[in-house]
Coordinates of C-alpha atoms in Angstrom, one line a residue:
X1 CA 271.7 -153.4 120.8
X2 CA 271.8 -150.3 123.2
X3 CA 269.1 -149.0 124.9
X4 CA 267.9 -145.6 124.8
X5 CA 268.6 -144.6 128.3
X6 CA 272.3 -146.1 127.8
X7 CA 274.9 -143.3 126.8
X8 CA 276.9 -144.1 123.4
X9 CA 280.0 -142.6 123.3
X10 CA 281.5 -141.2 119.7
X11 CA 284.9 -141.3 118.6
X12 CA 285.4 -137.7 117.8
X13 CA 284.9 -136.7 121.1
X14 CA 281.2 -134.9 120.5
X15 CA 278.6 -135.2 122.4
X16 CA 275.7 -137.7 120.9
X17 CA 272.2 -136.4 120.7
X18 CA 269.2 -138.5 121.8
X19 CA 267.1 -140.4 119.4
X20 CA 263.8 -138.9 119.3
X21 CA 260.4 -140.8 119.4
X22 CA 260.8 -141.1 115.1
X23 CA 263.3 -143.5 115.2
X24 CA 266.4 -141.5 114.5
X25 CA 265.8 -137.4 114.5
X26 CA 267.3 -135.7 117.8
X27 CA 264.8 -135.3 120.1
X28 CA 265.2 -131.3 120.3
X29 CA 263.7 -132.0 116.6
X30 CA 261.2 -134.8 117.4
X31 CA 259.2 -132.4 119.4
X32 CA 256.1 -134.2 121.1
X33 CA 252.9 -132.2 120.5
X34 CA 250.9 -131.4 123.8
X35 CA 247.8 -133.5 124.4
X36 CA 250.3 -137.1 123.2
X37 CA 249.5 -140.4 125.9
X38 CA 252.9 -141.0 127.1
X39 CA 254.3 -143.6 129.7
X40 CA 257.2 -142.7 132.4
X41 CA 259.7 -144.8 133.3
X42 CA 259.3 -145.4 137.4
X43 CA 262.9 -144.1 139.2
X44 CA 262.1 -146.6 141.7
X45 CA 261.7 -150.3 139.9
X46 CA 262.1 -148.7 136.4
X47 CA 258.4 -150.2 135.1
X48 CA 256.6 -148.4 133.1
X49 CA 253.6 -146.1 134.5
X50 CA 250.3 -145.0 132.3
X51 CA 248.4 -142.7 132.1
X52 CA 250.1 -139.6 131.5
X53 CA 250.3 -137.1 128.7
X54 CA 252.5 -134.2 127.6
X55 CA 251.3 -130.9 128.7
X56 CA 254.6 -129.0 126.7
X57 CA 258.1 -129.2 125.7
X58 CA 260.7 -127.4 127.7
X59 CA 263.2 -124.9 125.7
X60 CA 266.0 -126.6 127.4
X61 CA 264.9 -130.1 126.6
X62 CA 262.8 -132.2 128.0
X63 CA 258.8 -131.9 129.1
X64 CA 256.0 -131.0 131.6
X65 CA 253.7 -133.7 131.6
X66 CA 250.0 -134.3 133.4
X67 CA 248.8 -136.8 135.0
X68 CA 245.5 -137.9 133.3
X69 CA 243.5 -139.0 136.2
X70 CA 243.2 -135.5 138.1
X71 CA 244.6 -133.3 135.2
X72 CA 247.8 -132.0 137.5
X73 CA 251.0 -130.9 135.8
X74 CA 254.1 -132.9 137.8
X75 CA 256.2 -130.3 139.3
X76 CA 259.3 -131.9 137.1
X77 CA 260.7 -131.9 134.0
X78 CA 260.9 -135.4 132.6
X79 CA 263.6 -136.2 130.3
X80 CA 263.0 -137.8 126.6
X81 CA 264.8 -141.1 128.1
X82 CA 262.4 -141.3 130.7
X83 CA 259.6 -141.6 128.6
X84 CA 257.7 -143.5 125.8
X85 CA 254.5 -143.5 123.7
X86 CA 251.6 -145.0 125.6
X87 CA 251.1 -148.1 123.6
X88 CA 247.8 -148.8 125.8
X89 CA 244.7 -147.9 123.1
X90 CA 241.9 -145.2 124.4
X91 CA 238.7 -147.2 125.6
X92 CA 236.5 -147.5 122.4
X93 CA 233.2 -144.5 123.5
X94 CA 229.9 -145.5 123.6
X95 CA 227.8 -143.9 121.0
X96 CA 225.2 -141.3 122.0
X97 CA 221.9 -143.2 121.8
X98 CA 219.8 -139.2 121.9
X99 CA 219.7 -137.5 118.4
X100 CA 218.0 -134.4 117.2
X101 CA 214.4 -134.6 116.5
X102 CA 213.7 -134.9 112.9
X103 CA 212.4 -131.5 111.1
X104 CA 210.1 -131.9 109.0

């Protein structure tokens, strides 16, 4: 099986378009909304890092994305094969104990 960040070669000579995150469309069609939890692939050990999300797509391909934990927008554009859906659920929120008072 080939990996997404492995380059497939077809016969015809054209170039091949990236699978997008729907498990087929190119991913000029995918199109990640802003505001999706994503992970990026580290360029140093190539793990997986959390806690990002996408900010916007590029017209060019590609996207800006923010880091979560200070709201900053990475001075990059980050690739579709560097990335991946943030499999890591939201923390459940604890309900608001105060409430309205009743009117009678």
């Amino acid at each position: 099986m080939q990996a997404m960040t492995e380059p497939s070669h077809a016969l015809d000579g054209s170039q091949p378009q990236p699978a997008g995150f729907d498990g087929g469309r190119p991913a000029d069609e995918a199109g990640l909304p802003s505001g999706v939890r994503i992970q990026i692939r580290n360029r140093f050990d190539g793990a997986w890092a959390s806690g990002y999300q996408i900010f916007a797509a590029r017209p060019g391909g590609g996207y800006l994305v923010r880091r979560m934990s200070d709201h900053s927008v990475l001075p990059i554009t980050v690739a579709e094969a560097e990335l991946r859906l943030d499999p890591v659920p939201l923390p459940a929120v604890a309900p608001n104990p105060w409430s309205p008072p009743a009117i009678a």
